[in-house]
Each structure stands twice: as C-alpha cells, then as structure tokens.
Amino acid sequence: MSEMIQAATQGNYQWGQAAEQARNAKIDSEGLGYTKISFDELYRLARQVYIEAGCSWIGDEHQRMVASVVLNRVESGIWPDTVYGVLTQEGQYAYRDLNPDVRAVRNAL
C-alpha cells in the first residue's frame, strides 16, 4: 500500500498500477482478507479530496467527508458506478491536473 500512496503523490501511474498488481497478487497468494484497491480509483479520489479540501487548515475529517460523498454516489445507483464516472459528471466536480499529498491519499483510503 505504501508504494501505491507514494505513486499517487507523484502522479506515477505506471508505478501505481504495478504496486496495485503486486498487492493484489500477494492478497491472492497468501489468502489475505484485505480489500483490493484500484490505483486508478484511489488516485482520482485522492486528487479530488486534495482539490476540495487540501488546505492545511482543513482537517482530516473534512477530507474524509469529501471522499465519502464521492463513494456514496458510486454506491447509490443514481450516479455512475465508478469514481471516474462520478467525478466526470458534467457540472459536478472541478478538475485540476495536480497530485495529492500523502494526507489526501490516506484520507481517500
């Protein structure tokens, strides 16, 4: 997971996807009960958390609230069923091409 977090903060998709595959392979081979996490969805969600609540004076709870709104929409059945789909709905979320910090990635998790 630490490699996925670092890859997200650097915006390194290739590293992040390799870390996701390695993590998922370990979960499968060792029969671990961990939830598999998509690097793409983690990166997109963390980036949105950072865009909306990335200031140092905004607390972790508020960052997790931003992530919760997106994830609740994914689960609702009314909105698209992926983080990407929710975030790219016209008129819903601002987009900026920047990388999240470690705190935003951890709160997105």
mmCIF file of N, CA, C and O in Angstrom:
data_model
loop_
_atom_site.group_PDB
_atom_site.id
_atom_site.type_symbol
_atom_site.label_atom_id
_atom_site.label_comp_id
_atom_site.label_asym_id
_atom_site.label_seq_id
_atom_site.Cartn_x
_atom_site.Cartn_y
_atom_site.Cartn_z
ATOM 1 N N MET A 1 0.824 -1.187 0.000
ATOM 2 C CA MET A 1 0.000 0.000 0.000
ATOM 3 C C MET A 1 0.870 1.254 0.000
ATOM 4 O O MET A 1 0.522 2.238 -0.637
ATOM 5 N N SER A 2 1.994 1.214 0.699
ATOM 6 C CA SER A 2 2.845 2.408 0.768
ATOM 7 C C SER A 2 3.349 2.813 -0.613
ATOM 8 O O SER A 2 3.477 4.005 -0.902
ATOM 9 N N GLU A 3 3.598 1.841 -1.483
ATOM 10 C CA GLU A 3 4.042 2.177 -2.838
ATOM 11 C C GLU A 3 2.918 2.811 -3.644
ATOM 12 O O GLU A 3 3.156 3.724 -4.440
ATOM 13 N N MET A 4 1.686 2.361 -3.438
ATOM 14 C CA MET A 4 0.559 2.976 -4.123
ATOM 15 C C MET A 4 0.389 4.422 -3.648
ATOM 16 O O MET A 4 0.106 5.319 -4.452
ATOM 17 N N ILE A 5 0.568 4.653 -2.370
ATOM 18 C CA ILE A 5 0.447 6.009 -1.824
ATOM 19 C C ILE A 5 1.525 6.914 -2.418
ATOM 20 O O ILE A 5 1.237 8.024 -2.877
ATOM 21 N N GLN A 6 2.761 6.444 -2.428
ATOM 22 C CA GLN A 6 3.850 7.241 -2.989
ATOM 23 C C GLN A 6 3.631 7.512 -4.474
ATOM 24 O O GLN A 6 3.864 8.624 -4.946
ATOM 25 N N ALA A 7 3.194 6.507 -5.209
ATOM 26 C CA ALA A 7 2.947 6.684 -6.642
ATOM 27 C C ALA A 7 1.862 7.727 -6.882
ATOM 28 O O ALA A 7 1.958 8.538 -7.809
ATOM 29 N N ALA A 8 0.832 7.722 -6.042
ATOM 30 C CA ALA A 8 -0.248 8.703 -6.191
ATOM 31 C C ALA A 8 0.256 10.118 -5.934
ATOM 32 O O ALA A 8 -0.102 11.048 -6.660
ATOM 33 N N THR A 9 1.101 10.298 -4.928
ATOM 34 C CA THR A 9 1.598 11.638 -4.624
ATOM 35 C C THR A 9 2.521 12.155 -5.719
ATOM 36 O O THR A 9 2.682 13.362 -5.861
ATOM 37 N N GLN A 10 3.085 11.248 -6.491
ATOM 38 C CA GLN A 10 3.974 11.647 -7.579
ATOM 39 C C GLN A 10 3.274 11.613 -8.941
ATOM 40 O O GLN A 10 3.861 11.978 -9.951
ATOM 41 N N GLY A 11 2.036 11.115 -8.956
ATOM 42 C CA GLY A 11 1.310 11.014 -10.214
ATOM 43 C C GLY A 11 1.913 9.994 -11.163
ATOM 44 O O GLY A 11 1.780 10.101 -12.377
ATOM 45 N N ASN A 12 2.547 8.983 -10.601
ATOM 46 C CA ASN A 12 3.228 7.969 -11.413
ATOM 47 C C ASN A 12 2.302 6.769 -11.619
ATOM 48 O O ASN A 12 2.252 5.855 -10.793
ATOM 49 N N TYR A 13 1.556 6.803 -12.710
ATOM 50 C CA TYR A 13 0.563 5.769 -12.988
ATOM 51 C C TYR A 13 1.180 4.388 -13.151
ATOM 52 O O TYR A 13 0.652 3.394 -12.655
ATOM 53 N N GLN A 14 2.288 4.319 -13.871
ATOM 54 C CA GLN A 14 2.922 3.021 -14.127
ATOM 55 C C GLN A 14 3.343 2.360 -12.810
ATOM 56 O O GLN A 14 3.085 1.179 -12.580
ATOM 57 N N TRP A 15 3.958 3.106 -11.940
ATOM 58 C CA TRP A 15 4.390 2.592 -10.634
ATOM 59 C C TRP A 15 3.171 2.208 -9.800
ATOM 60 O O TRP A 15 3.137 1.164 -9.158
ATOM 61 N N GLY A 16 2.151 3.062 -9.810
ATOM 62 C CA GLY A 16 0.952 2.789 -9.035
ATOM 63 C C GLY A 16 0.232 1.533 -9.484
ATOM 64 O O GLY A 16 -0.221 0.732 -8.665
ATOM 65 N N GLN A 17 0.130 1.338 -10.792
ATOM 66 C CA GLN A 17 -0.539 0.133 -11.290
ATOM 67 C C GLN A 17 0.282 -1.118 -11.009
ATOM 68 O O GLN A 17 -0.276 -2.171 -10.692
ATOM 69 N N ALA A 18 1.605 -0.999 -11.079
ATOM 70 C CA ALA A 18 2.467 -2.135 -10.729
ATOM 71 C C ALA A 18 2.320 -2.466 -9.245
ATOM 72 O O ALA A 18 2.255 -3.654 -8.868
ATOM 73 N N ALA A 19 2.253 -1.449 -8.409
ATOM 74 C CA ALA A 19 2.071 -1.664 -6.967
ATOM 75 C C ALA A 19 0.710 -2.309 -6.692
ATOM 76 O O ALA A 19 0.598 -3.193 -5.834
ATOM 77 N N GLU A 20 -0.327 -1.870 -7.407
ATOM 78 C CA GLU A 20 -1.661 -2.471 -7.256
ATOM 79 C C GLU A 20 -1.621 -3.959 -7.620
ATOM 80 O O GLU A 20 -2.138 -4.799 -6.880
ATOM 81 N N GLN A 21 -1.000 -4.276 -8.736
ATOM 82 C CA GLN A 21 -0.918 -5.679 -9.163
ATOM 83 C C GLN A 21 -0.142 -6.527 -8.167
ATOM 84 O O GLN A 21 -0.551 -7.646 -7.843
ATOM 85 N N ALA A 22 0.963 -6.001 -7.661
ATOM 86 C CA ALA A 22 1.758 -6.740 -6.680
ATOM 87 C C ALA A 22 0.972 -6.946 -5.389
ATOM 88 O O ALA A 22 0.979 -8.045 -4.811
ATOM 89 N N ARG A 23 0.273 -5.925 -4.946
ATOM 90 C CA ARG A 23 -0.538 -6.028 -3.722
ATOM 91 C C ARG A 23 -1.652 -7.051 -3.903
ATOM 92 O O ARG A 23 -1.874 -7.901 -3.043
ATOM 93 N N ASN A 24 -2.345 -6.986 -5.012
ATOM 94 C CA ASN A 24 -3.443 -7.918 -5.257
ATOM 95 C C ASN A 24 -2.946 -9.354 -5.390
ATOM 96 O O ASN A 24 -3.600 -10.287 -4.917
ATOM 97 N N ALA A 25 -1.786 -9.539 -6.016
ATOM 98 C CA ALA A 25 -1.208 -10.880 -6.138
ATOM 99 C C ALA A 25 -0.865 -11.438 -4.751
ATOM 100 O O ALA A 25 -1.093 -12.628 -4.478
ATOM 101 N N LYS A 26 -0.336 -10.592 -3.877
ATOM 102 C CA LYS A 26 0.003 -11.029 -2.513
ATOM 103 C C LYS A 26 -1.272 -11.371 -1.739
ATOM 104 O O LYS A 26 -1.316 -12.364 -1.015
ATOM 105 N N ILE A 27 -2.310 -10.573 -1.898
ATOM 106 C CA ILE A 27 -3.589 -10.857 -1.237
ATOM 107 C C ILE A 27 -4.098 -12.230 -1.677
ATOM 108 O O ILE A 27 -4.529 -13.034 -0.848
ATOM 109 N N ASP A 28 -4.023 -12.496 -2.985
ATOM 110 C CA ASP A 28 -4.497 -13.774 -3.515
ATOM 111 C C ASP A 28 -3.627 -14.940 -3.080
ATOM 112 O O ASP A 28 -4.130 -15.962 -2.615
ATOM 113 N N SER A 29 -2.301 -14.783 -3.195
ATOM 114 C CA SER A 29 -1.401 -15.905 -2.914
ATOM 115 C C SER A 29 -1.353 -16.274 -1.429
ATOM 116 O O SER A 29 -1.169 -17.443 -1.088
ATOM 117 N N GLU A 30 -1.535 -15.291 -0.566
ATOM 118 C CA GLU A 30 -1.475 -15.553 0.869
ATOM 119 C C GLU A 30 -2.854 -15.685 1.501
ATOM 120 O O GLU A 30 -2.973 -15.874 2.704
ATOM 121 N N GLY A 31 -3.897 -15.569 0.670
ATOM 122 C CA GLY A 31 -5.261 -15.708 1.169
ATOM 123 C C GLY A 31 -5.636 -14.650 2.194
ATOM 124 O O GLY A 31 -6.400 -14.923 3.122
ATOM 125 N N LEU A 32 -5.113 -13.460 2.015
ATOM 126 C CA LEU A 32 -5.394 -12.375 2.954
ATOM 127 C C LEU A 32 -6.801 -11.840 2.729
ATOM 128 O O LEU A 32 -7.307 -11.835 1.619
ATOM 129 N N GLY A 33 -7.417 -11.367 3.751
ATOM 130 C CA GLY A 33 -8.772 -10.860 3.655
ATOM 131 C C GLY A 33 -8.854 -9.372 3.371
ATOM 132 O O GLY A 33 -9.876 -8.748 3.629
ATOM 133 N N TYR A 34 -7.781 -8.802 2.846
ATOM 134 C CA TYR A 34 -7.771 -7.367 2.572
ATOM 135 C C TYR A 34 -8.612 -7.035 1.343
ATOM 136 O O TYR A 34 -8.719 -7.832 0.419
ATOM 137 N N THR A 35 -9.148 -5.851 1.323
ATOM 138 C CA THR A 35 -9.890 -5.366 0.171
ATOM 139 C C THR A 35 -8.904 -4.948 -0.909
ATOM 140 O O THR A 35 -7.927 -4.247 -0.625
ATOM 141 N N LYS A 36 -9.172 -5.371 -2.133
ATOM 142 C CA LYS A 36 -8.329 -4.948 -3.252
ATOM 143 C C LYS A 36 -8.715 -3.518 -3.613
ATOM 144 O O LYS A 36 -9.886 -3.156 -3.593
ATOM 145 N N ILE A 37 -7.708 -2.722 -3.904
ATOM 146 C CA ILE A 37 -7.919 -1.313 -4.192
ATOM 147 C C ILE A 37 -7.339 -0.994 -5.561
ATOM 148 O O ILE A 37 -6.196 -1.331 -5.851
ATOM 149 N N SER A 38 -8.143 -0.351 -6.382
ATOM 150 C CA SER A 38 -7.702 0.081 -7.697
ATOM 151 C C SER A 38 -6.856 1.336 -7.558
ATOM 152 O O SER A 38 -7.298 2.322 -6.968
ATOM 153 N N PHE A 39 -5.644 1.318 -8.113
ATOM 154 C CA PHE A 39 -4.803 2.506 -8.059
ATOM 155 C C PHE A 39 -5.485 3.661 -8.777
ATOM 156 O O PHE A 39 -5.478 4.787 -8.293
ATOM 157 N N ASP A 40 -6.084 3.395 -9.908
ATOM 158 C CA ASP A 40 -6.740 4.448 -10.677
ATOM 159 C C ASP A 40 -7.809 5.151 -9.843
ATOM 160 O O ASP A 40 -7.848 6.378 -9.782
ATOM 161 N N GLU A 41 -8.658 4.368 -9.193
ATOM 162 C CA GLU A 41 -9.723 4.973 -8.393
ATOM 163 C C GLU A 41 -9.163 5.677 -7.152
ATOM 164 O O GLU A 41 -9.632 6.750 -6.791
ATOM 165 N N LEU A 42 -8.152 5.093 -6.524
ATOM 166 C CA LEU A 42 -7.524 5.741 -5.372
ATOM 167 C C LEU A 42 -6.911 7.080 -5.780
ATOM 168 O O LEU A 42 -7.116 8.095 -5.116
ATOM 169 N N TYR A 43 -6.184 7.091 -6.869
ATOM 170 C CA TYR A 43 -5.527 8.311 -7.330
ATOM 171 C C TYR A 43 -6.550 9.396 -7.669
ATOM 172 O O TYR A 43 -6.414 10.538 -7.247
ATOM 173 N N ARG A 44 -7.595 9.031 -8.392
ATOM 174 C CA ARG A 44 -8.616 10.010 -8.771
ATOM 175 C C ARG A 44 -9.352 10.557 -7.537
ATOM 176 O O ARG A 44 -9.603 11.749 -7.433
ATOM 177 N N LEU A 45 -9.692 9.659 -6.613
ATOM 178 C CA LEU A 45 -10.393 10.087 -5.409
ATOM 179 C C LEU A 45 -9.500 10.978 -4.545
ATOM 180 O O LEU A 45 -9.931 12.024 -4.066
ATOM 181 N N ALA A 46 -8.248 10.583 -4.361
ATOM 182 C CA ALA A 46 -7.314 11.371 -3.559
ATOM 183 C C ALA A 46 -7.084 12.739 -4.183
ATOM 184 O O ALA A 46 -6.992 13.749 -3.474
ATOM 185 N N ARG A 47 -7.013 12.782 -5.484
ATOM 186 C CA ARG A 47 -6.826 14.059 -6.165
ATOM 187 C C ARG A 47 -8.024 14.975 -5.916
ATOM 188 O O ARG A 47 -7.865 16.158 -5.657
ATOM 189 N N GLN A 48 -9.235 14.418 -5.951
ATOM 190 C CA GLN A 48 -10.420 15.235 -5.693
ATOM 191 C C GLN A 48 -10.469 15.705 -4.246
ATOM 192 O O GLN A 48 -10.830 16.846 -3.969
ATOM 193 N N VAL A 49 -10.093 14.834 -3.324
ATOM 194 C CA VAL A 49 -10.018 15.222 -1.906
ATOM 195 C C VAL A 49 -9.045 16.391 -1.753
ATOM 196 O O VAL A 49 -9.344 17.375 -1.074
ATOM 197 N N TYR A 50 -7.908 16.293 -2.417
ATOM 198 C CA TYR A 50 -6.892 17.341 -2.325
ATOM 199 C C TYR A 50 -7.389 18.649 -2.948
ATOM 200 O O TYR A 50 -7.167 19.731 -2.399
ATOM 201 N N ILE A 51 -8.084 18.559 -4.076
ATOM 202 C CA ILE A 51 -8.605 19.752 -4.742
ATOM 203 C C ILE A 51 -9.617 20.468 -3.850
ATOM 204 O O ILE A 51 -9.591 21.681 -3.703
ATOM 205 N N GLU A 52 -10.510 19.704 -3.238
ATOM 206 C CA GLU A 52 -11.592 20.318 -2.471
ATOM 207 C C GLU A 52 -11.238 20.625 -1.024
ATOM 208 O O GLU A 52 -11.834 21.528 -0.434
ATOM 209 N N ALA A 53 -10.312 19.883 -0.448
ATOM 210 C CA ALA A 53 -10.032 20.066 0.986
ATOM 211 C C ALA A 53 -8.555 19.866 1.303
ATOM 212 O O ALA A 53 -8.206 19.333 2.349
ATOM 213 N N GLY A 54 -7.682 20.316 0.430
ATOM 214 C CA GLY A 54 -6.256 20.073 0.604
ATOM 215 C C GLY A 54 -5.504 21.098 1.431
ATOM 216 O O GLY A 54 -4.332 20.920 1.695
ATOM 217 N N CYS A 55 -6.174 22.160 1.840
ATOM 218 C CA CYS A 55 -5.507 23.181 2.651
ATOM 219 C C CYS A 55 -5.099 22.598 4.007
ATOM 220 O O CYS A 55 -5.801 21.761 4.564
ATOM 221 N N SER A 56 -3.997 23.076 4.527
ATOM 222 C CA SER A 56 -3.509 22.560 5.807
ATOM 223 C C SER A 56 -4.471 22.838 6.950
ATOM 224 O O SER A 56 -4.485 22.128 7.946
ATOM 225 N N TRP A 57 -5.289 23.870 6.856
ATOM 226 C CA TRP A 57 -6.217 24.215 7.936
ATOM 227 C C TRP A 57 -7.528 23.437 7.867
ATOM 228 O O TRP A 57 -8.356 23.555 8.760
ATOM 229 N N ILE A 58 -7.710 22.632 6.819
ATOM 230 C CA ILE A 58 -8.894 21.765 6.732
ATOM 231 C C ILE A 58 -8.510 20.403 7.293
ATOM 232 O O ILE A 58 -7.535 19.796 6.855
ATOM 233 N N GLY A 59 -9.267 19.924 8.264
ATOM 234 C CA GLY A 59 -8.916 18.698 8.965
ATOM 235 C C GLY A 59 -9.172 17.417 8.183
ATOM 236 O O GLY A 59 -9.847 17.406 7.149
ATOM 237 N N ASP A 60 -8.645 16.333 8.724
ATOM 238 C CA ASP A 60 -8.801 15.018 8.113
ATOM 239 C C ASP A 60 -10.271 14.619 7.985
ATOM 240 O O ASP A 60 -10.664 14.003 6.995
ATOM 241 N N GLU A 61 -11.069 14.947 8.987
ATOM 242 C CA GLU A 61 -12.484 14.587 8.945
ATOM 243 C C GLU A 61 -13.165 15.189 7.714
ATOM 244 O O GLU A 61 -13.955 14.524 7.046
ATOM 245 N N HIS A 62 -12.841 16.414 7.402
ATOM 246 C CA HIS A 62 -13.432 17.063 6.235
ATOM 247 C C HIS A 62 -12.947 16.418 4.937
ATOM 248 O O HIS A 62 -13.711 16.280 3.982
ATOM 249 N N GLN A 63 -11.689 16.031 4.907
ATOM 250 C CA GLN A 63 -11.184 15.333 3.713
ATOM 251 C C GLN A 63 -11.915 14.015 3.527
ATOM 252 O O GLN A 63 -12.299 13.662 2.417
ATOM 253 N N ARG A 64 -12.126 13.290 4.619
ATOM 254 C CA ARG A 64 -12.848 12.013 4.519
ATOM 255 C C ARG A 64 -14.299 12.232 4.103
ATOM 256 O O ARG A 64 -14.893 11.398 3.428
ATOM 257 N N MET A 65 -14.872 13.377 4.486
ATOM 258 C CA MET A 65 -16.240 13.688 4.057
ATOM 259 C C MET A 65 -16.310 13.859 2.541
ATOM 260 O O MET A 65 -17.262 13.396 1.905
ATOM 261 N N VAL A 66 -15.325 14.518 1.973
ATOM 262 C CA VAL A 66 -15.283 14.677 0.515
ATOM 263 C C VAL A 66 -15.229 13.305 -0.143
ATOM 264 O O VAL A 66 -15.992 13.014 -1.074
ATOM 265 N N ALA A 67 -14.360 12.445 0.355
ATOM 266 C CA ALA A 67 -14.244 11.088 -0.207
ATOM 267 C C ALA A 67 -15.556 10.328 -0.036
ATOM 268 O O ALA A 67 -15.992 9.617 -0.949
ATOM 269 N N SER A 68 -16.196 10.483 1.108
ATOM 270 C CA SER A 68 -17.455 9.781 1.372
ATOM 271 C C SER A 68 -18.552 10.189 0.403
ATOM 272 O O SER A 68 -19.335 9.337 -0.050
ATOM 273 N N VAL A 69 -18.625 11.465 0.068
ATOM 274 C CA VAL A 69 -19.654 11.920 -0.874
ATOM 275 C C VAL A 69 -19.459 11.227 -2.219
ATOM 276 O O VAL A 69 -20.409 10.704 -2.812
ATOM 277 N N VAL A 70 -18.232 11.200 -2.700
ATOM 278 C CA VAL A 70 -17.956 10.547 -3.983
ATOM 279 C C VAL A 70 -18.293 9.061 -3.902
ATOM 280 O O VAL A 70 -18.988 8.516 -4.777
ATOM 281 N N LEU A 71 -17.835 8.380 -2.859
ATOM 282 C CA LEU A 71 -18.067 6.938 -2.737
ATOM 283 C C LEU A 71 -19.551 6.621 -2.527
ATOM 284 O O LEU A 71 -20.044 5.604 -3.030
ATOM 285 N N ASN A 72 -20.265 7.478 -1.814
ATOM 286 C CA ASN A 72 -21.710 7.276 -1.664
ATOM 287 C C ASN A 72 -22.419 7.390 -3.007
ATOM 288 O O ASN A 72 -23.371 6.650 -3.285
ATOM 289 N N ARG A 73 -21.965 8.298 -3.846
ATOM 290 C CA ARG A 73 -22.548 8.407 -5.181
ATOM 291 C C ARG A 73 -22.264 7.154 -6.009
ATOM 292 O O ARG A 73 -23.135 6.672 -6.721
ATOM 293 N N VAL A 74 -21.059 6.632 -5.902
ATOM 294 C CA VAL A 74 -20.701 5.402 -6.624
ATOM 295 C C VAL A 74 -21.645 4.268 -6.224
ATOM 296 O O VAL A 74 -22.108 3.492 -7.056
ATOM 297 N N GLU A 75 -21.957 4.170 -4.954
ATOM 298 C CA GLU A 75 -22.800 3.094 -4.428
ATOM 299 C C GLU A 75 -24.294 3.328 -4.599
ATOM 300 O O GLU A 75 -25.086 2.399 -4.441
ATOM 301 N N SER A 76 -24.723 4.532 -4.938
ATOM 302 C CA SER A 76 -26.142 4.897 -4.880
ATOM 303 C C SER A 76 -27.034 4.258 -5.935
ATOM 304 O O SER A 76 -28.207 4.039 -5.683
ATOM 305 N N GLY A 77 -26.523 3.997 -7.114
ATOM 306 C CA GLY A 77 -27.380 3.519 -8.186
ATOM 307 C C GLY A 77 -27.964 4.649 -9.020
ATOM 308 O O GLY A 77 -28.468 4.434 -10.112
ATOM 309 N N ILE A 78 -27.909 5.862 -8.507
ATOM 310 C CA ILE A 78 -28.396 7.033 -9.242
ATOM 311 C C ILE A 78 -27.269 7.619 -10.095
ATOM 312 O O ILE A 78 -27.492 8.100 -11.193
ATOM 313 N N TRP A 79 -26.066 7.581 -9.573
ATOM 314 C CA TRP A 79 -24.884 8.132 -10.227
ATOM 315 C C TRP A 79 -24.130 6.997 -10.927
ATOM 316 O O TRP A 79 -24.419 5.817 -10.695
ATOM 317 N N PRO A 80 -23.112 7.324 -11.710
ATOM 318 C CA PRO A 80 -22.280 6.270 -12.307
ATOM 319 C C PRO A 80 -21.675 5.380 -11.218
ATOM 320 O O PRO A 80 -21.536 5.790 -10.074
ATOM 321 N N ASP A 81 -21.287 4.160 -11.584
ATOM 322 C CA ASP A 81 -20.819 3.193 -10.587
ATOM 323 C C ASP A 81 -19.299 3.115 -10.457
ATOM 324 O O ASP A 81 -18.767 2.135 -9.942
ATOM 325 N N THR A 82 -18.600 4.149 -10.909
ATOM 326 C CA THR A 82 -17.149 4.223 -10.725
ATOM 327 C C THR A 82 -16.780 5.616 -10.223
ATOM 328 O O THR A 82 -17.524 6.579 -10.435
ATOM 329 N N VAL A 83 -15.635 5.705 -9.580
ATOM 330 C CA VAL A 83 -15.142 7.008 -9.125
ATOM 331 C C VAL A 83 -14.956 7.926 -10.333
ATOM 332 O O VAL A 83 -15.377 9.080 -10.323
ATOM 333 N N TYR A 84 -14.355 7.406 -11.388
ATOM 334 C CA TYR A 84 -14.154 8.200 -12.596
ATOM 335 C C TYR A 84 -15.485 8.719 -13.138
ATOM 336 O O TYR A 84 -15.613 9.894 -13.471
ATOM 337 N N GLY A 85 -16.475 7.852 -13.218
ATOM 338 C CA GLY A 85 -17.782 8.251 -13.723
ATOM 339 C C GLY A 85 -18.422 9.351 -12.896
ATOM 340 O O GLY A 85 -18.997 10.299 -13.442
ATOM 341 N N VAL A 86 -18.332 9.232 -11.586
ATOM 342 C CA VAL A 86 -18.904 10.252 -10.703
ATOM 343 C C VAL A 86 -18.155 11.576 -10.868
ATOM 344 O O VAL A 86 -18.767 12.633 -10.988
ATOM 345 N N LEU A 87 -16.838 11.511 -10.881
ATOM 346 C CA LEU A 87 -16.043 12.736 -10.935
ATOM 347 C C LEU A 87 -16.132 13.451 -12.276
ATOM 348 O O LEU A 87 -15.863 14.654 -12.355
ATOM 349 N N THR A 88 -16.502 12.738 -13.333
ATOM 350 C CA THR A 88 -16.571 13.376 -14.648
ATOM 351 C C THR A 88 -18.001 13.735 -15.054
ATOM 352 O O THR A 88 -18.220 14.151 -16.191
ATOM 353 N N GLN A 89 -18.950 13.614 -14.138
ATOM 354 C CA GLN A 89 -20.313 14.071 -14.418
ATOM 355 C C GLN A 89 -20.276 15.566 -14.672
ATOM 356 O O GLN A 89 -19.702 16.323 -13.881
ATOM 357 N N GLU A 90 -20.895 15.992 -15.745
ATOM 358 C CA GLU A 90 -20.867 17.404 -16.110
ATOM 359 C C GLU A 90 -21.435 18.281 -14.989
ATOM 360 O O GLU A 90 -22.496 17.995 -14.435
ATOM 361 N N GLY A 91 -20.689 19.312 -14.646
ATOM 362 C CA GLY A 91 -21.141 20.288 -13.657
ATOM 363 C C GLY A 91 -21.046 19.848 -12.206
ATOM 364 O O GLY A 91 -21.522 20.549 -11.323
ATOM 365 N N GLN A 92 -20.408 18.724 -11.926
ATOM 366 C CA GLN A 92 -20.374 18.230 -10.549
ATOM 367 C C GLN A 92 -19.067 18.526 -9.819
ATOM 368 O O GLN A 92 -19.073 18.918 -8.676
ATOM 369 N N TYR A 93 -17.947 18.273 -10.450
ATOM 370 C CA TYR A 93 -16.657 18.418 -9.772
ATOM 371 C C TYR A 93 -15.683 19.208 -10.630
ATOM 372 O O TYR A 93 -15.659 19.059 -11.851
ATOM 373 N N ALA A 94 -14.859 20.011 -9.961
ATOM 374 C CA ALA A 94 -13.802 20.753 -10.648
ATOM 375 C C ALA A 94 -12.647 19.793 -10.944
ATOM 376 O O ALA A 94 -12.416 18.838 -10.206
ATOM 377 N N TYR A 95 -11.941 20.059 -12.014
ATOM 378 C CA TYR A 95 -10.780 19.244 -12.357
ATOM 379 C C TYR A 95 -9.541 20.127 -12.415
ATOM 380 O O TYR A 95 -9.566 21.196 -13.009
ATOM 381 N N ARG A 96 -8.504 19.667 -11.782
ATOM 382 C CA ARG A 96 -7.192 20.309 -11.879
ATOM 383 C C ARG A 96 -6.169 19.198 -12.019
ATOM 384 O O ARG A 96 -6.286 18.155 -11.393
ATOM 385 N N ASP A 97 -5.179 19.440 -12.816
ATOM 386 C CA ASP A 97 -4.143 18.439 -13.039
ATOM 387 C C ASP A 97 -3.028 18.630 -12.019
ATOM 388 O O ASP A 97 -2.050 19.305 -12.274
ATOM 389 N N LEU A 98 -3.250 18.062 -10.837
ATOM 390 C CA LEU A 98 -2.243 18.136 -9.787
ATOM 391 C C LEU A 98 -2.247 16.832 -9.011
ATOM 392 O O LEU A 98 -3.169 16.031 -9.113
ATOM 393 N N ASN A 99 -1.193 16.623 -8.258
ATOM 394 C CA ASN A 99 -1.071 15.386 -7.486
ATOM 395 C C ASN A 99 -1.413 15.645 -6.024
ATOM 396 O O ASN A 99 -1.047 16.668 -5.467
ATOM 397 N N PRO A 100 -2.100 14.687 -5.397
ATOM 398 C CA PRO A 100 -2.478 14.838 -3.989
ATOM 399 C C PRO A 100 -1.273 14.674 -3.074
ATOM 400 O O PRO A 100 -0.261 14.096 -3.453
ATOM 401 N N ASP A 101 -1.404 15.181 -1.855
ATOM 402 C CA ASP A 101 -0.363 14.926 -0.863
ATOM 403 C C ASP A 101 -0.688 13.619 -0.136
ATOM 404 O O ASP A 101 -1.741 13.012 -0.346
ATOM 405 N N VAL A 102 0.223 13.187 0.710
ATOM 406 C CA VAL A 102 0.070 11.907 1.418
ATOM 407 C C VAL A 102 -1.201 11.906 2.274
ATOM 408 O O VAL A 102 -1.928 10.913 2.327
ATOM 409 N N ARG A 103 -1.484 13.009 2.925
ATOM 410 C CA ARG A 103 -2.662 13.089 3.795
ATOM 411 C C ARG A 103 -3.942 12.878 2.997
ATOM 412 O O ARG A 103 -4.834 12.139 3.411
ATOM 413 N N ALA A 104 -4.044 13.482 1.831
ATOM 414 C CA ALA A 104 -5.241 13.324 0.996
ATOM 415 C C ALA A 104 -5.375 11.871 0.531
ATOM 416 O O ALA A 104 -6.486 11.335 0.507
ATOM 417 N N VAL A 105 -4.261 11.235 0.188
ATOM 418 C CA VAL A 105 -4.328 9.821 -0.243
ATOM 419 C C VAL A 105 -4.775 8.940 0.915
ATOM 420 O O VAL A 105 -5.656 8.093 0.751
ATOM 421 N N ARG A 106 -4.206 9.137 2.082
ATOM 422 C CA ARG A 106 -4.597 8.326 3.244
ATOM 423 C C ARG A 106 -6.070 8.541 3.601
ATOM 424 O O ARG A 106 -6.772 7.596 3.940
ATOM 425 N N ASN A 107 -6.542 9.767 3.502
ATOM 426 C CA ASN A 107 -7.953 10.029 3.796
ATOM 427 C C ASN A 107 -8.870 9.484 2.715
ATOM 428 O O ASN A 107 -10.002 9.112 3.000
ATOM 429 N N ALA A 108 -8.401 9.413 1.502
ATOM 430 C CA ALA A 108 -9.179 8.792 0.426
ATOM 431 C C ALA A 108 -9.288 7.282 0.654
ATOM 432 O O ALA A 108 -10.300 6.679 0.301
ATOM 433 N N LEU A 109 -8.254 6.701 1.232
ATOM 434 C CA LEU A 109 -8.300 5.260 1.525
ATOM 435 C C LEU A 109 -9.399 4.946 2.522
ATOM 436 O O LEU A 109 -10.027 3.937 2.466
#
